[in-house]
C-alpha atoms as an extended CHARMM CRD file, in Angstrom:
* protein
*
       208  EXT
         1         1  PRO       CA              5.3390000000       20.4340000000        0.2830000000  PROA      1               0.0000000000
         2         2  LEU       CA              5.5710000000       17.5720000000        2.8020000000  PROA      2               0.0000000000
         3         3  MET       CA              1.8270000000       17.3700000000        3.3660000000  PROA      3               0.0000000000
         4         4  PHE       CA              1.1240000000       17.4610000000       -0.3720000000  PROA      4               0.0000000000
         5         5  GLY       CA              3.7530000000       14.8020000000       -1.0780000000  PROA      5               0.0000000000
         6         6  VAL       CA              2.4090000000       12.4690000000        1.6060000000  PROA      6               0.0000000000
         7         7  ALA       CA             -1.1350000000       13.0550000000        0.3270000000  PROA      7               0.0000000000
         8         8  VAL       CA             -0.0350000000       12.0220000000       -3.1920000000  PROA      8               0.0000000000
         9         9  THR       CA              1.6030000000        8.9160000000       -1.7070000000  PROA      9               0.0000000000
        10        10  TYR       CA             -1.6280000000        8.0800000000        0.1170000000  PROA      10              0.0000000000
        11        11  PHE       CA             -3.7140000000        8.5800000000       -3.0170000000  PROA      11              0.0000000000
        12        12  LEU       CA             -1.5030000000        6.3220000000       -5.1500000000  PROA      12              0.0000000000
        13        13  LEU       CA             -1.4040000000        3.7300000000       -2.3790000000  PROA      13              0.0000000000
        14        14  TRP       CA             -5.1760000000        3.5920000000       -2.0380000000  PROA      14              0.0000000000
        15        15  PHE       CA             -5.5680000000        3.5770000000       -5.8210000000  PROA      15              0.0000000000
        16        16  ALA       CA             -3.4190000000        0.4500000000       -6.0820000000  PROA      16              0.0000000000
        17        17  HSD       CA             -5.0220000000       -1.1380000000       -3.0080000000  PROA      17              0.0000000000
        18        18  THR       CA             -8.4330000000       -0.7310000000       -4.6130000000  PROA      18              0.0000000000
        19        19  GLY       CA             -7.2300000000       -3.0040000000       -7.4050000000  PROA      19              0.0000000000
        20        20  LEU       CA             -6.7480000000       -5.7550000000       -4.8560000000  PROA      20              0.0000000000
        21        21  GLN       CA            -10.1600000000       -5.1730000000       -3.3110000000  PROA      21              0.0000000000
        22        22  VAL       CA            -12.3200000000       -5.0460000000       -6.4340000000  PROA      22              0.0000000000
        23        23  THR       CA            -10.7620000000       -8.0180000000       -8.2320000000  PROA      23              0.0000000000
        24        24  TRP       CA            -10.0060000000      -10.3340000000       -5.2820000000  PROA      24              0.0000000000
        25        25  MET       CA            -12.6790000000      -13.0160000000       -5.8000000000  PROA      25              0.0000000000
        26        26  ASN       CA            -12.5430000000      -13.0360000000       -9.5880000000  PROA      26              0.0000000000
        27        27  PHE       CA             -8.7450000000      -13.0440000000       -9.6250000000  PROA      27              0.0000000000
        28        28  PHE       CA             -8.3750000000      -16.1040000000       -7.3970000000  PROA      28              0.0000000000
        29        29  ASP       CA            -11.0410000000      -17.8820000000       -9.3920000000  PROA      29              0.0000000000
        30        30  ALA       CA             -9.3460000000      -17.1170000000      -12.7390000000  PROA      30              0.0000000000
        31        31  GLN       CA             -5.7220000000      -17.5210000000      -11.6350000000  PROA      31              0.0000000000
        32        32  HSD       CA             -5.9980000000      -20.3720000000       -9.1220000000  PROA      32              0.0000000000
        33        33  GLY       CA             -9.4380000000      -21.8990000000       -9.5670000000  PROA      33              0.0000000000
        34        34  TRP       CA            -10.4310000000      -21.1000000000       -5.9860000000  PROA      34              0.0000000000
        35        35  PRO       CA            -14.1400000000      -21.2120000000       -5.1210000000  PROA      35              0.0000000000
        36        36  ALA       CA            -15.6790000000      -18.0990000000       -3.5710000000  PROA      36              0.0000000000
        37        37  SER       CA            -15.7870000000      -19.7920000000       -0.1540000000  PROA      37              0.0000000000
        38        38  LYS       CA            -12.0080000000      -20.3090000000       -0.1350000000  PROA      38              0.0000000000
        39        39  SER       CA            -11.0440000000      -16.8730000000       -1.4250000000  PROA      39              0.0000000000
        40        40  GLY       CA            -13.5630000000      -15.3030000000        0.9690000000  PROA      40              0.0000000000
        41        41  MET       CA            -12.0500000000      -17.1300000000        3.9390000000  PROA      41              0.0000000000
        42        42  VAL       CA             -8.5480000000      -16.0630000000        2.8960000000  PROA      42              0.0000000000
        43        43  LEU       CA             -9.8010000000      -12.4850000000        2.5140000000  PROA      43              0.0000000000
        44        44  SER       CA            -11.1060000000      -12.5990000000        6.0880000000  PROA      44              0.0000000000
        45        45  VAL       CA             -7.7420000000      -13.8310000000        7.3870000000  PROA      45              0.0000000000
        46        46  PHE       CA             -6.0380000000      -11.1430000000        5.2990000000  PROA      46              0.0000000000
        47        47  GLY       CA             -8.2300000000       -8.5080000000        6.9350000000  PROA      47              0.0000000000
        48        48  ILE       CA             -7.2710000000       -9.7540000000       10.3940000000  PROA      48              0.0000000000
        49        49  GLY       CA             -3.6030000000       -9.6280000000        9.4250000000  PROA      49              0.0000000000
        50        50  VAL       CA             -3.9990000000       -6.0750000000        8.1620000000  PROA      50              0.0000000000
        51        51  SER       CA             -5.3670000000       -5.0280000000       11.5670000000  PROA      51              0.0000000000
        52        52  ILE       CA             -2.5410000000       -6.7160000000       13.5030000000  PROA      52              0.0000000000
        53        53  MET       CA              0.5730000000       -5.9730000000       11.4540000000  PROA      53              0.0000000000
        54        54  PRO       CA              0.7220000000       -2.1800000000       12.0130000000  PROA      54              0.0000000000
        55        55  LYS       CA              0.9120000000       -2.6310000000       15.7910000000  PROA      55              0.0000000000
        56        56  LEU       CA              3.8020000000       -5.0710000000       15.4280000000  PROA      56              0.0000000000
        57        57  ILE       CA              5.8220000000       -3.1220000000       12.8850000000  PROA      57              0.0000000000
        58        58  LEU       CA              5.4260000000        0.2880000000       14.5180000000  PROA      58              0.0000000000
        59        59  LYS       CA              6.9180000000       -1.0830000000       17.7320000000  PROA      59              0.0000000000
        60        60  PHE       CA             10.2710000000       -1.2510000000       15.9820000000  PROA      60              0.0000000000
        61        61  LEU       CA             10.1650000000        1.4400000000       13.2830000000  PROA      61              0.0000000000
        62        62  SER       CA              9.2880000000        5.1090000000       13.0860000000  PROA      62              0.0000000000
        63        63  LEU       CA              6.4280000000        6.1160000000       10.8030000000  PROA      63              0.0000000000
        64        64  PRO       CA              8.6940000000        7.2220000000        7.9130000000  PROA      64              0.0000000000
        65        65  MET       CA             10.7610000000        4.0370000000        8.0260000000  PROA      65              0.0000000000
        66        66  ALA       CA              7.6410000000        1.8940000000        8.3110000000  PROA      66              0.0000000000
        67        67  ILE       CA              5.9890000000        3.6280000000        5.3650000000  PROA      67              0.0000000000
        68        68  GLU       CA              8.9790000000        3.2850000000        3.0690000000  PROA      68              0.0000000000
        69        69  LEU       CA              9.7060000000       -0.3230000000        4.0070000000  PROA      69              0.0000000000
        70        70  THR       CA              6.1070000000       -1.5150000000        3.8170000000  PROA      70              0.0000000000
        71        71  LEU       CA              5.4340000000        0.2910000000        0.5400000000  PROA      71              0.0000000000
        72        72  PHE       CA              8.3670000000       -1.5570000000       -0.9750000000  PROA      72              0.0000000000
        73        73  ILE       CA              7.1810000000       -4.8780000000        0.4730000000  PROA      73              0.0000000000
        74        74  TYR       CA              3.6450000000       -4.2530000000       -0.7750000000  PROA      74              0.0000000000
        75        75  THR       CA              4.9900000000       -3.5480000000       -4.2680000000  PROA      75              0.0000000000
        76        76  LEU       CA              6.8860000000       -6.8400000000       -4.3160000000  PROA      76              0.0000000000
        77        77  ALA       CA              3.8740000000       -8.7200000000       -2.9260000000  PROA      77              0.0000000000
        78        78  MET       CA              1.6780000000       -7.3960000000       -5.7300000000  PROA      78              0.0000000000
        79        79  VAL       CA              4.2450000000       -8.5600000000       -8.2660000000  PROA      79              0.0000000000
        80        80  GLY       CA              4.3020000000      -11.9740000000       -6.6020000000  PROA      80              0.0000000000
        81        81  LEU       CA              0.5070000000      -12.2700000000       -6.6420000000  PROA      81              0.0000000000
        82        82  GLY       CA              0.4790000000      -11.3630000000      -10.3100000000  PROA      82              0.0000000000
        83        83  LEU       CA              3.0500000000      -13.9720000000      -11.2860000000  PROA      83              0.0000000000
        84        84  VAL       CA              2.5470000000      -17.0120000000       -9.0470000000  PROA      84              0.0000000000
        85        85  ARG       CA              0.4560000000      -19.9160000000      -10.2880000000  PROA      85              0.0000000000
        86        86  GLY       CA             -0.4250000000      -23.3810000000       -9.0630000000  PROA      86              0.0000000000
        87        87  SER       CA              0.9090000000      -23.1850000000       -5.5140000000  PROA      87              0.0000000000
        88        88  ASP       CA             -1.3630000000      -22.3930000000       -2.5780000000  PROA      88              0.0000000000
        89        89  ILE       CA              1.6180000000      -22.2950000000       -0.2040000000  PROA      89              0.0000000000
        90        90  ALA       CA              3.2880000000      -19.6560000000       -2.3710000000  PROA      90              0.0000000000
        91        91  VAL       CA              0.0660000000      -17.6340000000       -2.4520000000  PROA      91              0.0000000000
        92        92  TYR       CA             -0.3060000000      -17.7830000000        1.3430000000  PROA      92              0.0000000000
        93        93  THR       CA              3.3080000000      -16.7020000000        1.7830000000  PROA      93              0.0000000000
        94        94  ILE       CA              2.8960000000      -13.7680000000       -0.5760000000  PROA      94              0.0000000000
        95        95  LEU       CA             -0.3310000000      -12.7490000000        1.1510000000  PROA      95              0.0000000000
        96        96  PHE       CA              1.5370000000      -12.6770000000        4.4590000000  PROA      96              0.0000000000
        97        97  PHE       CA              3.9380000000      -10.1530000000        2.9570000000  PROA      97              0.0000000000
        98        98  ALA       CA              0.9840000000       -8.2800000000        1.4630000000  PROA      98              0.0000000000
        99        99  CYS       CA             -0.4380000000       -8.0080000000        4.9870000000  PROA      99              0.0000000000
       100       100  THR       CA              2.8940000000       -6.6070000000        6.1200000000  PROA      100             0.0000000000
       101       101  GLY       CA              2.9210000000       -4.2020000000        3.1960000000  PROA      101             0.0000000000
       102       102  SER       CA             -0.5890000000       -3.0310000000        3.9620000000  PROA      102             0.0000000000
       103       103  THR       CA              0.8040000000       -1.4530000000        7.1210000000  PROA      103             0.0000000000
       104       104  SER       CA              1.6710000000        1.4090000000        4.7680000000  PROA      104             0.0000000000
       105       105  LEU       CA             -2.0210000000        2.3820000000        4.6870000000  PROA      105             0.0000000000
       106       106  PRO       CA             -2.5700000000        3.3280000000        8.3680000000  PROA      106             0.0000000000
       107       107  SER       CA              1.0410000000        4.4970000000        8.6850000000  PROA      107             0.0000000000
       108       108  THR       CA              0.7150000000        6.9590000000        5.8060000000  PROA      108             0.0000000000
       109       109  LEU       CA             -2.6490000000        8.1240000000        7.1320000000  PROA      109             0.0000000000
       110       110  SER       CA             -1.1300000000        8.7000000000       10.5700000000  PROA      110             0.0000000000
       111       111  LEU       CA              1.8050000000       10.6950000000        9.1880000000  PROA      111             0.0000000000
       112       112  LEU       CA             -0.5200000000       12.7630000000        7.0300000000  PROA      112             0.0000000000
       113       113  THR       CA             -2.8600000000       13.4910000000        9.9340000000  PROA      113             0.0000000000
       114       114  ASN       CA              0.0860000000       14.5030000000       12.1170000000  PROA      114             0.0000000000
       115       115  GLN       CA              0.9300000000       17.3180000000        9.7120000000  PROA      115             0.0000000000
       116       116  ALA       CA             -2.2720000000       19.1550000000       10.6580000000  PROA      116             0.0000000000
       117       117  ARG       CA             -2.6590000000       21.2540000000       13.7850000000  PROA      117             0.0000000000
       118       118  HSD       CA             -4.4390000000       19.5670000000       16.6440000000  PROA      118             0.0000000000
       119       119  ASN       CA             -7.6770000000       21.4910000000       16.0380000000  PROA      119             0.0000000000
       120       120  GLU       CA             -7.5110000000       20.7520000000       12.2810000000  PROA      120             0.0000000000
       121       121  ARG       CA             -7.0660000000       16.9870000000       12.4460000000  PROA      121             0.0000000000
       122       122  GLY       CA            -10.7620000000       16.3120000000       12.0870000000  PROA      122             0.0000000000
       123       123  ALA       CA            -10.7510000000       18.2290000000        8.8150000000  PROA      123             0.0000000000
       124       124  MET       CA             -7.6460000000       16.3420000000        7.7110000000  PROA      124             0.0000000000
       125       125  GLN       CA             -9.3030000000       12.9930000000        8.3870000000  PROA      125             0.0000000000
       126       126  GLY       CA            -12.2840000000       14.1850000000        6.3660000000  PROA      126             0.0000000000
       127       127  ALA       CA             -9.9460000000       15.0580000000        3.5110000000  PROA      127             0.0000000000
       128       128  THR       CA             -8.3930000000       11.5890000000        3.5920000000  PROA      128             0.0000000000
       129       129  GLU       CA            -11.8660000000       10.0620000000        3.3820000000  PROA      129             0.0000000000
       130       130  THR       CA            -12.3820000000       12.1660000000        0.2630000000  PROA      130             0.0000000000
       131       131  ILE       CA             -9.1700000000       10.7170000000       -1.1790000000  PROA      131             0.0000000000
       132       132  LYS       CA            -10.4340000000        7.1900000000       -0.5030000000  PROA      132             0.0000000000
       133       133  THR       CA            -13.7930000000        7.9970000000       -2.0890000000  PROA      133             0.0000000000
       134       134  MET       CA            -12.0750000000        9.3590000000       -5.2030000000  PROA      134             0.0000000000
       135       135  CYS       CA            -10.0180000000        6.1640000000       -5.4220000000  PROA      135             0.0000000000
       136       136  THR       CA            -13.1900000000        4.0710000000       -5.1940000000  PROA      136             0.0000000000
       137       137  ILE       CA            -14.8690000000        6.1090000000       -7.9310000000  PROA      137             0.0000000000
       138       138  PHE       CA            -11.9660000000        6.0670000000      -10.3780000000  PROA      138             0.0000000000
       139       139  ALA       CA             -9.7720000000        3.1190000000       -9.4490000000  PROA      139             0.0000000000
       140       140  GLY       CA            -12.5540000000        0.5770000000       -9.0780000000  PROA      140             0.0000000000
       141       141  PRO       CA            -13.8170000000        0.7890000000      -12.6750000000  PROA      141             0.0000000000
       142       142  LEU       CA            -10.2860000000        1.1640000000      -14.0650000000  PROA      142             0.0000000000
       143       143  MET       CA             -8.9290000000       -1.8910000000      -12.2510000000  PROA      143             0.0000000000
       144       144  SER       CA            -11.9910000000       -3.8960000000      -13.2110000000  PROA      144             0.0000000000
       145       145  ALA       CA            -11.4890000000       -2.8910000000      -16.8400000000  PROA      145             0.0000000000
       146       146  VAL       CA             -7.8120000000       -3.8700000000      -16.7450000000  PROA      146             0.0000000000
       147       147  PHE       CA             -8.7220000000       -7.2290000000      -15.2370000000  PROA      147             0.0000000000
       148       148  ALA       CA            -11.4730000000       -7.8130000000      -17.8210000000  PROA      148             0.0000000000
       149       149  TYR       CA             -9.1040000000       -6.9210000000      -20.6710000000  PROA      149             0.0000000000
       150       150  TRP       CA             -6.5300000000       -9.5080000000      -19.6290000000  PROA      150             0.0000000000
       151       151  ILE       CA             -9.0220000000      -12.3380000000      -19.0590000000  PROA      151             0.0000000000
       152       152  SER       CA            -10.9970000000      -11.7320000000      -22.2310000000  PROA      152             0.0000000000
       153       153  THR       CA            -12.1710000000      -14.9560000000      -23.8790000000  PROA      153             0.0000000000
       154       154  SER       CA            -10.7050000000      -13.6760000000      -27.1380000000  PROA      154             0.0000000000
       155       155  ARG       CA             -7.2260000000      -14.1490000000      -25.6580000000  PROA      155             0.0000000000
       156       156  MET       CA             -5.4780000000      -17.4500000000      -26.2580000000  PROA      156             0.0000000000
       157       157  ASN       CA             -3.5420000000      -17.0380000000      -23.0050000000  PROA      157             0.0000000000
       158       158  PRO       CA             -5.4700000000      -14.9900000000      -20.3940000000  PROA      158             0.0000000000
       159       159  GLN       CA             -3.3180000000      -13.2200000000      -17.8200000000  PROA      159             0.0000000000
       160       160  PRO       CA             -5.4980000000      -12.3100000000      -14.8090000000  PROA      160             0.0000000000
       161       161  GLY       CA             -2.4060000000      -11.5300000000      -12.7480000000  PROA      161             0.0000000000
       162       162  ASN       CA             -1.6050000000       -8.5150000000      -14.8920000000  PROA      162             0.0000000000
       163       163  VAL       CA             -4.0370000000       -6.4140000000      -12.8660000000  PROA      163             0.0000000000
       164       164  PHE       CA             -1.7470000000       -6.8790000000       -9.8570000000  PROA      164             0.0000000000
       165       165  LEU       CA              1.3260000000       -6.1140000000      -11.9440000000  PROA      165             0.0000000000
       166       166  PHE       CA             -0.4270000000       -2.9000000000      -12.9390000000  PROA      166             0.0000000000
       167       167  SER       CA             -1.1920000000       -2.1920000000       -9.2760000000  PROA      167             0.0000000000
       168       168  SER       CA              2.4430000000       -2.8790000000       -8.3700000000  PROA      168             0.0000000000
       169       169  SER       CA              3.5990000000       -0.2010000000      -10.8070000000  PROA      169             0.0000000000
       170       170  ILE       CA              1.3300000000        2.3290000000       -9.0750000000  PROA      170             0.0000000000
       171       171  LEU       CA              2.6320000000        1.2050000000       -5.6780000000  PROA      171             0.0000000000
       172       172  PHE       CA              6.1790000000        1.6640000000       -6.8890000000  PROA      172             0.0000000000
       173       173  LEU       CA              5.3360000000        5.2400000000       -7.9140000000  PROA      173             0.0000000000
       174       174  SER       CA              3.8860000000        5.7450000000       -4.4390000000  PROA      174             0.0000000000
       175       175  PHE       CA              7.1040000000        4.3760000000       -2.9200000000  PROA      175             0.0000000000
       176       176  LEU       CA              9.3160000000        6.6420000000       -5.0540000000  PROA      176             0.0000000000
       177       177  ASN       CA              7.1510000000        9.6700000000       -4.3430000000  PROA      177             0.0000000000
       178       178  PHE       CA              7.3730000000        9.1350000000       -0.5880000000  PROA      178             0.0000000000
       179       179  HSD       CA             11.1040000000        8.4160000000       -0.6820000000  PROA      179             0.0000000000
       180       180  PHE       CA             11.9610000000       11.6620000000       -2.4640000000  PROA      180             0.0000000000
       181       181  THR       CA              9.3480000000       13.7330000000       -0.6180000000  PROA      181             0.0000000000
       182       182  TRP       CA             10.6410000000       12.6500000000        2.7790000000  PROA      182             0.0000000000
       183       183  ALA       CA             14.2930000000       12.9660000000        1.7550000000  PROA      183             0.0000000000
       184       184  LYS       CA             13.7110000000       16.5660000000        0.6690000000  PROA      184             0.0000000000
       185       185  HSD       CA             11.1100000000       17.8230000000        3.1500000000  PROA      185             0.0000000000
       186       186  SER       CA             11.4190000000       15.6770000000        6.2910000000  PROA      186             0.0000000000
       187       187  LYS       CA             12.4640000000       18.6750000000        8.3850000000  PROA      187             0.0000000000
       188       188  LEU       CA              8.9600000000       20.0740000000        7.8920000000  PROA      188             0.0000000000
       189       189  ASP       CA              7.4760000000       17.0980000000        9.7420000000  PROA      189             0.0000000000
       190       190  LYS       CA              5.2540000000       18.4010000000       12.5630000000  PROA      190             0.0000000000
       191       191  THR       CA              5.8350000000       15.2340000000       14.6060000000  PROA      191             0.0000000000
       192       192  HSD       CA              9.6450000000       15.3140000000       14.3630000000  PROA      192             0.0000000000
       193       193  SER       CA             11.4400000000       15.2140000000       17.6880000000  PROA      193             0.0000000000
       194       194  GLU       CA             15.1120000000       15.8970000000       18.2770000000  PROA      194             0.0000000000
       195       195  ASP       CA             14.9740000000       13.3530000000       21.0920000000  PROA      195             0.0000000000
       196       196  GLU       CA             13.8760000000       10.5460000000       18.7960000000  PROA      196             0.0000000000
       197       197  PRO       CA             16.3700000000        7.6630000000       18.9860000000  PROA      197             0.0000000000
       198       198  ALA       CA             18.6690000000        7.3720000000       15.9900000000  PROA      198             0.0000000000
       199       199  SER       CA             17.5250000000        3.7840000000       15.4910000000  PROA      199             0.0000000000
       200       200  LYS       CA             14.0230000000        5.0620000000       14.7250000000  PROA      200             0.0000000000
       201       201  ARG       CA             14.9300000000        7.8020000000       12.2710000000  PROA      201             0.0000000000
       202       202  ALA       CA             14.7210000000        7.3750000000        8.5360000000  PROA      202             0.0000000000
       203       203  TRP       CA             17.8540000000        5.6980000000        7.3020000000  PROA      203             0.0000000000
       204       204  TRP       CA             19.1070000000        8.6570000000        5.2730000000  PROA      204             0.0000000000
       205       205  HSD       CA             19.3020000000       10.7720000000        8.4580000000  PROA      205             0.0000000000
       206       206  LEU       CA             21.4350000000        8.3250000000       10.4370000000  PROA      206             0.0000000000
       207       207  ALA       CA             24.6410000000        9.8980000000        9.1900000000  PROA      207             0.0000000000
       208       208  GLU       CA             23.6250000000       13.4340000000       10.1670000000  PROA      208             0.0000000000
């Protein structure tokens, strides 16, 4: 049950993240009037942030706490990206939090991989690649269609940010799924240690 629940969380997370990837350039052009050079540069900085943030956050939090916290932050960041207009500073600030939230991607992958036996982890990593491929196949066209619908020239008031609001709803489902899965099945965690400091356990276990 734990492995399946975490896998569902990972699928929903990647599904929503794909929305950010496939509409990035067009979104910043439609919502903020950014040229491709500017949005591309910001995307590069975002990618660097995504690679750095997990190392910083996981120094202070366990995997379960990091996943839950960053999923929630990522959800809020998607909402912010969908709503903000006319302020580059606000966009940069929200993207910083989106970088923080993206820590949920490697953290969830790590927790999922840890549920497999040592000699089965290669197969598990292959399965997660399959999940990502499925997200690319299905989420890419869907997110592009949602974006196209809300920026249609037939609309008097195009809303390009609605694609990120849609993504945020999927992220929130991912957050809820992980919260209830971990609350119910955390004792099945193959990486759980009784010696783990209380400060690094999920918050709902601190009173145990």
